[in-house]
Short mmCIF file of C-alpha atoms and ligand atoms in Angstrom, two decimals:
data_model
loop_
_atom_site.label_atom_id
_atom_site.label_comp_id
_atom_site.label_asym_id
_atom_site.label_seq_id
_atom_site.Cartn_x
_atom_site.Cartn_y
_atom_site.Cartn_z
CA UNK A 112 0.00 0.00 0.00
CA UNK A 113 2.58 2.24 0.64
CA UNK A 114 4.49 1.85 -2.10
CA UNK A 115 1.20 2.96 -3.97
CA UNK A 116 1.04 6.15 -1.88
CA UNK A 117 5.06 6.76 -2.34
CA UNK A 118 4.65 6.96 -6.26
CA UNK A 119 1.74 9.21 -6.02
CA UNK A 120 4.08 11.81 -3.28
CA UNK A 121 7.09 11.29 -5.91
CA UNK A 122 4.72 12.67 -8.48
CA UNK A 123 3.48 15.70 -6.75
CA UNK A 124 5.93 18.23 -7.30
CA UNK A 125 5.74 17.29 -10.95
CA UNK A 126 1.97 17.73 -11.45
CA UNK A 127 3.12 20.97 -9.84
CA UNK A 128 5.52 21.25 -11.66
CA UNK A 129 3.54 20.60 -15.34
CA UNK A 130 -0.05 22.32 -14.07
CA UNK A 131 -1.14 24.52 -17.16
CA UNK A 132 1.85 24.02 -19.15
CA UNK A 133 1.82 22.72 -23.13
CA UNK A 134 3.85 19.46 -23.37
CA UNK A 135 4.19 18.31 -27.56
CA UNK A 136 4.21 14.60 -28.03
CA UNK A 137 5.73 12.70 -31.08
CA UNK A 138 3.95 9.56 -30.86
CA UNK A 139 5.72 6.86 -33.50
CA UNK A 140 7.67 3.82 -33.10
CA UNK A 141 6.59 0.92 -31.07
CA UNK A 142 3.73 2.58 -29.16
CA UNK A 143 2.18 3.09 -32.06
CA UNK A 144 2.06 -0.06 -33.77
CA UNK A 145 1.16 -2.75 -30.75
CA UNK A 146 -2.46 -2.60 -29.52
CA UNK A 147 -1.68 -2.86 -26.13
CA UNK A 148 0.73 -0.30 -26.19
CA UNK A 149 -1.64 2.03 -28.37
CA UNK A 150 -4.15 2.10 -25.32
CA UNK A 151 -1.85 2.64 -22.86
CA UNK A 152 -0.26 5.76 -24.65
CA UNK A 153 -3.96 6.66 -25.51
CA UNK A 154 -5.03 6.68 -21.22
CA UNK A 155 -1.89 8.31 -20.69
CA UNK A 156 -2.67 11.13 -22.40
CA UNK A 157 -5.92 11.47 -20.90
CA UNK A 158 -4.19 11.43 -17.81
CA UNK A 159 -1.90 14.43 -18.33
CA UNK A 160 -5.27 16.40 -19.78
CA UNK A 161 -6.92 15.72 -16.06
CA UNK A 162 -4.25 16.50 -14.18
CA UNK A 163 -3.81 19.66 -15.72
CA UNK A 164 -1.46 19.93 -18.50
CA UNK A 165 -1.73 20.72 -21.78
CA UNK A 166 -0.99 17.82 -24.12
CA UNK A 167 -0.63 18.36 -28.09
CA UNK A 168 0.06 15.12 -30.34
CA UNK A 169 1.81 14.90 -33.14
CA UNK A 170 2.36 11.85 -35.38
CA UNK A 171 3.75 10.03 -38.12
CA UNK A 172 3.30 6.90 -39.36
CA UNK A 173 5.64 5.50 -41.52
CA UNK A 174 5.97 1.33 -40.83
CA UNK A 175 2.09 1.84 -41.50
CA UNK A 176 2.67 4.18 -44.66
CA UNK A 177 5.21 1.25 -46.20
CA UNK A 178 3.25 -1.59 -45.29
CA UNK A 179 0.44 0.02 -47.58
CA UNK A 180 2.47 1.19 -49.99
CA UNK A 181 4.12 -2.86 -50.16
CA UNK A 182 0.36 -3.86 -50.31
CA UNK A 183 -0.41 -1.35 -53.38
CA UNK A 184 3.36 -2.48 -55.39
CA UNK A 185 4.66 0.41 -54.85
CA UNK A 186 8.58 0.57 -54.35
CA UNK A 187 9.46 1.88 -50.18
CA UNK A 188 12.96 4.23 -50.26
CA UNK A 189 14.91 6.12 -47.70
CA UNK A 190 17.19 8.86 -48.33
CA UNK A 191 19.01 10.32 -45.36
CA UNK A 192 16.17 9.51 -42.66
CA UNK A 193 13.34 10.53 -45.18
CA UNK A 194 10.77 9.24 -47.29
CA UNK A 195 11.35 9.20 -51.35
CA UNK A 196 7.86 10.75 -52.00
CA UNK A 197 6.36 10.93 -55.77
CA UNK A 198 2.91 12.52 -55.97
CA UNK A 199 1.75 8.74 -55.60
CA UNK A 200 3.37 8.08 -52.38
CA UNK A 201 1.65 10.90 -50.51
CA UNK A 202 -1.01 10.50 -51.61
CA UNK A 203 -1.26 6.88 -49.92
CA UNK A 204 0.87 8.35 -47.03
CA UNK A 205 -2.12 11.01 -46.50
CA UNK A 206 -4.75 8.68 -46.73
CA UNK A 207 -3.00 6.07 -43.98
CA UNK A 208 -2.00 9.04 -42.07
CA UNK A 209 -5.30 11.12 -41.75
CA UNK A 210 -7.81 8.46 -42.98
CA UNK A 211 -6.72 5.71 -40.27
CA UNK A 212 -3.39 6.93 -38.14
CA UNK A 213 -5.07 10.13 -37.11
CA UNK A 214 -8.81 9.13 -36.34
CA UNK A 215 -7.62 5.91 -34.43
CA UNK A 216 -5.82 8.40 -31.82
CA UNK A 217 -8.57 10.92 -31.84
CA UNK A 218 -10.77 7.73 -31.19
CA UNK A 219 -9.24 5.98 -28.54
CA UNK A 220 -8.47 9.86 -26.81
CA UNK A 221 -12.37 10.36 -26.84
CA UNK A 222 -13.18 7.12 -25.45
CA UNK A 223 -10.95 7.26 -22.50
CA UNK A 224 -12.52 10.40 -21.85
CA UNK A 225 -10.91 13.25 -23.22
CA UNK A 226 -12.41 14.50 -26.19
CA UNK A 227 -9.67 15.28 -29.11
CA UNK A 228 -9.25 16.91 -32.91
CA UNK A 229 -7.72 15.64 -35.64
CA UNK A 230 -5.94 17.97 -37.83
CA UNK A 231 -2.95 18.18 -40.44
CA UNK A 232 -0.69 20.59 -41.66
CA UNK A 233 -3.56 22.13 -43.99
CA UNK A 234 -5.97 22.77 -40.76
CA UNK A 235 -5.92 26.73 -39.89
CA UNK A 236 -2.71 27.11 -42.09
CA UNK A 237 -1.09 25.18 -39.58
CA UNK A 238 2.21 24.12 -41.61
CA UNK A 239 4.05 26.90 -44.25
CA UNK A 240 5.83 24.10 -45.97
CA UNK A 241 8.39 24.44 -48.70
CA UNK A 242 10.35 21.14 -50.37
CA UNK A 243 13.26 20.43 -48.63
CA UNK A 244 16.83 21.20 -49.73
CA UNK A 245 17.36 17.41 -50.88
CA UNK A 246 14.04 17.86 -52.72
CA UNK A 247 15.70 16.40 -55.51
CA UNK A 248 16.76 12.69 -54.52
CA UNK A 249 13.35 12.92 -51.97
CA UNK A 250 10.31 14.50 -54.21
CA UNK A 251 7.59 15.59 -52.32
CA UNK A 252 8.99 16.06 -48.44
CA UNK A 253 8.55 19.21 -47.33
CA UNK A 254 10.42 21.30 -44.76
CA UNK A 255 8.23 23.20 -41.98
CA UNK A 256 9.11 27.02 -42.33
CA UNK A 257 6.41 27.93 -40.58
CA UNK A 258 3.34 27.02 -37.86
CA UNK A 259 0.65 29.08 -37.31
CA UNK A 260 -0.29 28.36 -33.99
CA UNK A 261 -3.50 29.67 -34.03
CA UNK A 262 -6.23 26.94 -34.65
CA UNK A 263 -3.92 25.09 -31.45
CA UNK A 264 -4.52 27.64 -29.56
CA UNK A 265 -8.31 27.09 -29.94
CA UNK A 266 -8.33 23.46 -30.02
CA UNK A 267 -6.30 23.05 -27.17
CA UNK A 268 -8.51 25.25 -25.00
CA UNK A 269 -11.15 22.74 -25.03
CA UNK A 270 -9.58 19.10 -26.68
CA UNK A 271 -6.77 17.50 -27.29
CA UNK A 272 -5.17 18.25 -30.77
CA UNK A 273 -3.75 15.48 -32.95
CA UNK A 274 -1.60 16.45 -35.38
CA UNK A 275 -0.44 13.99 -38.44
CA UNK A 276 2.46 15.42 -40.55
CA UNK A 277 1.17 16.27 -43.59
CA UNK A 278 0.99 19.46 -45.60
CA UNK A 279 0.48 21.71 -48.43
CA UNK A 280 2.05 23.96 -50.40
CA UNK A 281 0.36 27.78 -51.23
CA UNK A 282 -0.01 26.35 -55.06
CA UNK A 283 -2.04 22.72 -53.63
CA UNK A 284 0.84 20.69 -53.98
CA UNK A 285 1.04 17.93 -50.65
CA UNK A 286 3.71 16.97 -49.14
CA UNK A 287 5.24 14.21 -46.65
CA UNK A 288 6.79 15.96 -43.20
CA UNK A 289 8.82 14.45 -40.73
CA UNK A 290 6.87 13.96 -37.36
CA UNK A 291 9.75 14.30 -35.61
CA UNK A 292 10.53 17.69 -37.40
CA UNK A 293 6.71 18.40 -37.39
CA UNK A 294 6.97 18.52 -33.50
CA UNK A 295 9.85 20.11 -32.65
CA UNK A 296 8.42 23.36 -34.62
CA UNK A 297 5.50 22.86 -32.72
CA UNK A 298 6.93 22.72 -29.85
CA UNK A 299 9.04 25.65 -30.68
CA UNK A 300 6.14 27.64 -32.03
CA UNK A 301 3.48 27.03 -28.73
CA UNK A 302 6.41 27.72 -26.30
CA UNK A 303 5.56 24.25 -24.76
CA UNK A 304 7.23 23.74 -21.49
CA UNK A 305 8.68 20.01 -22.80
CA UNK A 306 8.73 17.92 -25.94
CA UNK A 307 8.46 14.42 -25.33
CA UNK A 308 9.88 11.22 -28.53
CA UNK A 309 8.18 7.92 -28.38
CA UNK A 310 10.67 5.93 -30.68
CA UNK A 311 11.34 2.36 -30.80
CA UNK A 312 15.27 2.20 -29.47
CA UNK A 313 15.95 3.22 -25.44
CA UNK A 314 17.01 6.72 -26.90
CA UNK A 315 20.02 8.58 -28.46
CA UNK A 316 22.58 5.68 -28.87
CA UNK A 317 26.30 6.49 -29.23
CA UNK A 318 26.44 2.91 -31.10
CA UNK A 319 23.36 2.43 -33.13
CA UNK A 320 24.16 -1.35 -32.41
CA UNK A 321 24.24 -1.39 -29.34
CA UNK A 322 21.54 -0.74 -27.04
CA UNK A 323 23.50 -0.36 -24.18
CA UNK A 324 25.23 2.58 -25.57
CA UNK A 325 22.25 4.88 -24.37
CA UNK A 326 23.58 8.79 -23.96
CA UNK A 327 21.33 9.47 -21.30
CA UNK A 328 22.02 13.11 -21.17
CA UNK A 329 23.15 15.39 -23.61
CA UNK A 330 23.41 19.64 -23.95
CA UNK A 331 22.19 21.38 -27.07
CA UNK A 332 25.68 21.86 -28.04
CA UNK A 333 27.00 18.46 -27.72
CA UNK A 334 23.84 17.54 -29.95
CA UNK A 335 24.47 20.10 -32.54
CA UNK A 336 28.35 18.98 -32.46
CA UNK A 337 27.43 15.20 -33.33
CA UNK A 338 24.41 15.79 -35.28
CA UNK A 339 26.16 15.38 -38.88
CA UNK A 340 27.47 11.91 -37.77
CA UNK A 341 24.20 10.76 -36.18
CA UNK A 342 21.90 8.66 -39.10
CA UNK A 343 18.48 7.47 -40.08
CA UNK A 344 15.50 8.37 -37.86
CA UNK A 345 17.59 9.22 -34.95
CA UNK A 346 19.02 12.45 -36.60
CA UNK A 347 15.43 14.40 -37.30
CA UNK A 348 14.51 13.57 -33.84
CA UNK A 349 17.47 15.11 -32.48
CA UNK A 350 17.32 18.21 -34.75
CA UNK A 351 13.72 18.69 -33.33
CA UNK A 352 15.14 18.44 -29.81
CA UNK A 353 17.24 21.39 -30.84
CA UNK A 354 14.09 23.03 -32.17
CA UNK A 355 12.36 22.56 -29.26
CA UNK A 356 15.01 23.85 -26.73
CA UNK A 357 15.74 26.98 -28.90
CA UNK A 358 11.96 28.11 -28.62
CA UNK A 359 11.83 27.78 -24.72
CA UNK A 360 11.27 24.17 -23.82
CA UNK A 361 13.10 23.62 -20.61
CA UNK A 362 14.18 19.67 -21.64
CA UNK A 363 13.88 17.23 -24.53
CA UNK A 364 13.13 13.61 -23.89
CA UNK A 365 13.65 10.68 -26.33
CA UNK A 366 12.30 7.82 -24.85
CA UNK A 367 11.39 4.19 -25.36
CA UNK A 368 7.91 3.80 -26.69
CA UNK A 369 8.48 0.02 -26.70
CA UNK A 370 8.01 0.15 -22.84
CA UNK A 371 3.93 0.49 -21.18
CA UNK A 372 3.65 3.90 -19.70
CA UNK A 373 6.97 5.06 -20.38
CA UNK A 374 5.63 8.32 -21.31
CA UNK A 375 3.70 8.30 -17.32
CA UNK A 376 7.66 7.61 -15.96
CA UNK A 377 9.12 10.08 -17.46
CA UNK A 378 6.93 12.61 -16.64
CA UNK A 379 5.85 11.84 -13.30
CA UNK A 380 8.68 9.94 -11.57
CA UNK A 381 12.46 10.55 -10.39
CA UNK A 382 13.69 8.33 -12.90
CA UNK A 383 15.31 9.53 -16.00
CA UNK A 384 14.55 7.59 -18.67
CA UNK A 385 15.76 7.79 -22.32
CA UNK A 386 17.81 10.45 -23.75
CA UNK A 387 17.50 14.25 -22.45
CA UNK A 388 18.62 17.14 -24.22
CA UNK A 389 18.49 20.47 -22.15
CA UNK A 390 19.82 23.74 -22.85
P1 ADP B 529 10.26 6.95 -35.19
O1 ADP B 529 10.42 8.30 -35.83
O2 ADP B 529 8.94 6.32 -35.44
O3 ADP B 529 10.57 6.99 -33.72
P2 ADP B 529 12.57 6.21 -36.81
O4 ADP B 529 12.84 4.91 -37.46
O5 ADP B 529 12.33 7.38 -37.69
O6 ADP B 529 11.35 5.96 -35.81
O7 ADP B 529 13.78 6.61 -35.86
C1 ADP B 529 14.33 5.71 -34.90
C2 ADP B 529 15.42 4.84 -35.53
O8 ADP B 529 16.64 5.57 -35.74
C3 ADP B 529 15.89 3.68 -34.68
O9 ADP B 529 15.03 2.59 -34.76
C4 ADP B 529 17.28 3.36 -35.28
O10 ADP B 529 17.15 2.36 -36.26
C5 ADP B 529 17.68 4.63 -35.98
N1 ADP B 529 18.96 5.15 -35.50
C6 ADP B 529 19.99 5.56 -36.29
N2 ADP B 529 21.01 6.02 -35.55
C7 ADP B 529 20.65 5.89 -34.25
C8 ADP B 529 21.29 6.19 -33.00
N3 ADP B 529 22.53 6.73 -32.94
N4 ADP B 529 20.63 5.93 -31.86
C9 ADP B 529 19.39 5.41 -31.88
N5 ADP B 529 18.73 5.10 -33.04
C10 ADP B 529 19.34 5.34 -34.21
MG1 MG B 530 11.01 8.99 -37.70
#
């Protein structure tokens, strides 16, 4: 019984800590693709709405985007971290994103209690995309210039907003984002207090191999230093840690989404899991 009591004292001063403030989710990796783990991340968030903060999702979806793209013949490619994109490939990636990714979240949100929106890039202006500077070996991904954060502002007074990474251009022309990237210039934009990874490795990893290689803790600095060397996935996520820090969050977290609630410990107990990046 005690030890029941214990956690709830050890997570005090950080409801205390978090009441009112905006923390930005990227939710991807493992959590995302496991049932289980889908409901759990789906209560947790529910959780930080009663208890006060101010939760904003955003998310990819890429395992899902390739498996449909496998099922429809169509030829999966990574350049640098990102998705080769012809007009053909986001299309299917904004159908699986919006049509199923999105509304499961807003879904399971709503019937744990917390009512949510869906929304992309296109929603209120959110994202001012322009093609990235690789545009040319990647097609179609765009880079986020800008957020407007001002259909957040009125979602998130009332509901949960769920953001999937997908935009347009001014002339109508869609493009694939980077969820990671996506949230760290939301994060940046709203001012949010944290920015929290789900990925599907324990964090940052000095040896990509080697799970035990887990940087636990890591300066803006030290990040930007390495950053060039860092590859696949990992190296968006920590550019949006940057992103985040440099427009007021007080910490980064990459964590393991693999683990049940892992979003719960980090938030709420003494124990640092994952990778943080502060200032
Ligand atoms: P998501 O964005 O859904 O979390 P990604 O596949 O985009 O998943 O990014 C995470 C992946 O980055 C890991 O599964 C791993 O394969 C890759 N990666 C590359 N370098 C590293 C590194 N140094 N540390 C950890 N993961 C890395
Ligand atoms: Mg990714």
């Amino acid at each position: 019984m005690t030890a029941h009591v214990d956690t709830l004292l050890e997570a005090l001063p950080y409801i205390k800590e978090f009441h009112g403030r905006t923390v930005v989710i990227k939710y991807g990796g493992a959590a995302m693709r496991e049932e289980a783990l889908r409901e759990d991340f789906a209560r947790d968030v529910v959780l930080l709405k009663y208890v006060g903060l101010n939760p904003v999702i955003v998310h990819g979806g890429g395992p899902e985007i390739s498996e449909h793209m496998d099922r429809l013949g169509m030829e999966v490619r990574f350049h640098e971290g990102l998705r080769v994109s012809d007009a053909e490939t986001v299309e299917v990636a904004k159908m699986v994103l919006l049509g199923k990714l999105n509304s499961d979240i807003v879904q399971r949100l709503n019937r744990h209690g917390q009512p949510a929106v869906g929304l992309s890039g296109e929603d209120g202006t959110l994202f001012e995309v322009t093609p990235v500077a690789n545009a040319e070996q990647v097609g179609f991904v765009g880079s986020v210039d800008r957020v407007d954060v001002d259909v957040l502002n009125h979602i998130a007074a009332d509901y949960i907003p769920v953001i999937a990474s997908a935009a347009s251009d001014r002339g109508g022309q869609s493009y694939n984002v980077n969820a990671d990237e996506a949230a760290g210039k939301v994060a940046a934009a709203l001012g949010a207090h944290k920015a929290i990874f789900l990925t599907d490795v324990a964090g940052w990893l000095a040896n990509p191999e080697d799970e035990e290689s887990l940087i636990s803790r890591a300066t803006v600095a030290e990040v930007s230093e390495r950053l060039a060397e860092v590859g696949g996935g990992m190296r968006p996520k920590l550019g949006a840690c940057v992103d985040a820090i440099q427009g007021g969050a007080q910490s980064a977290h990459i964590i393991d989404g693999r683990r049940p609630h892992s979003l719960l410990l980090e938030l709420f107990t003494d124990a640092g899991i994952g990778t943080m990046v502060t200032p």
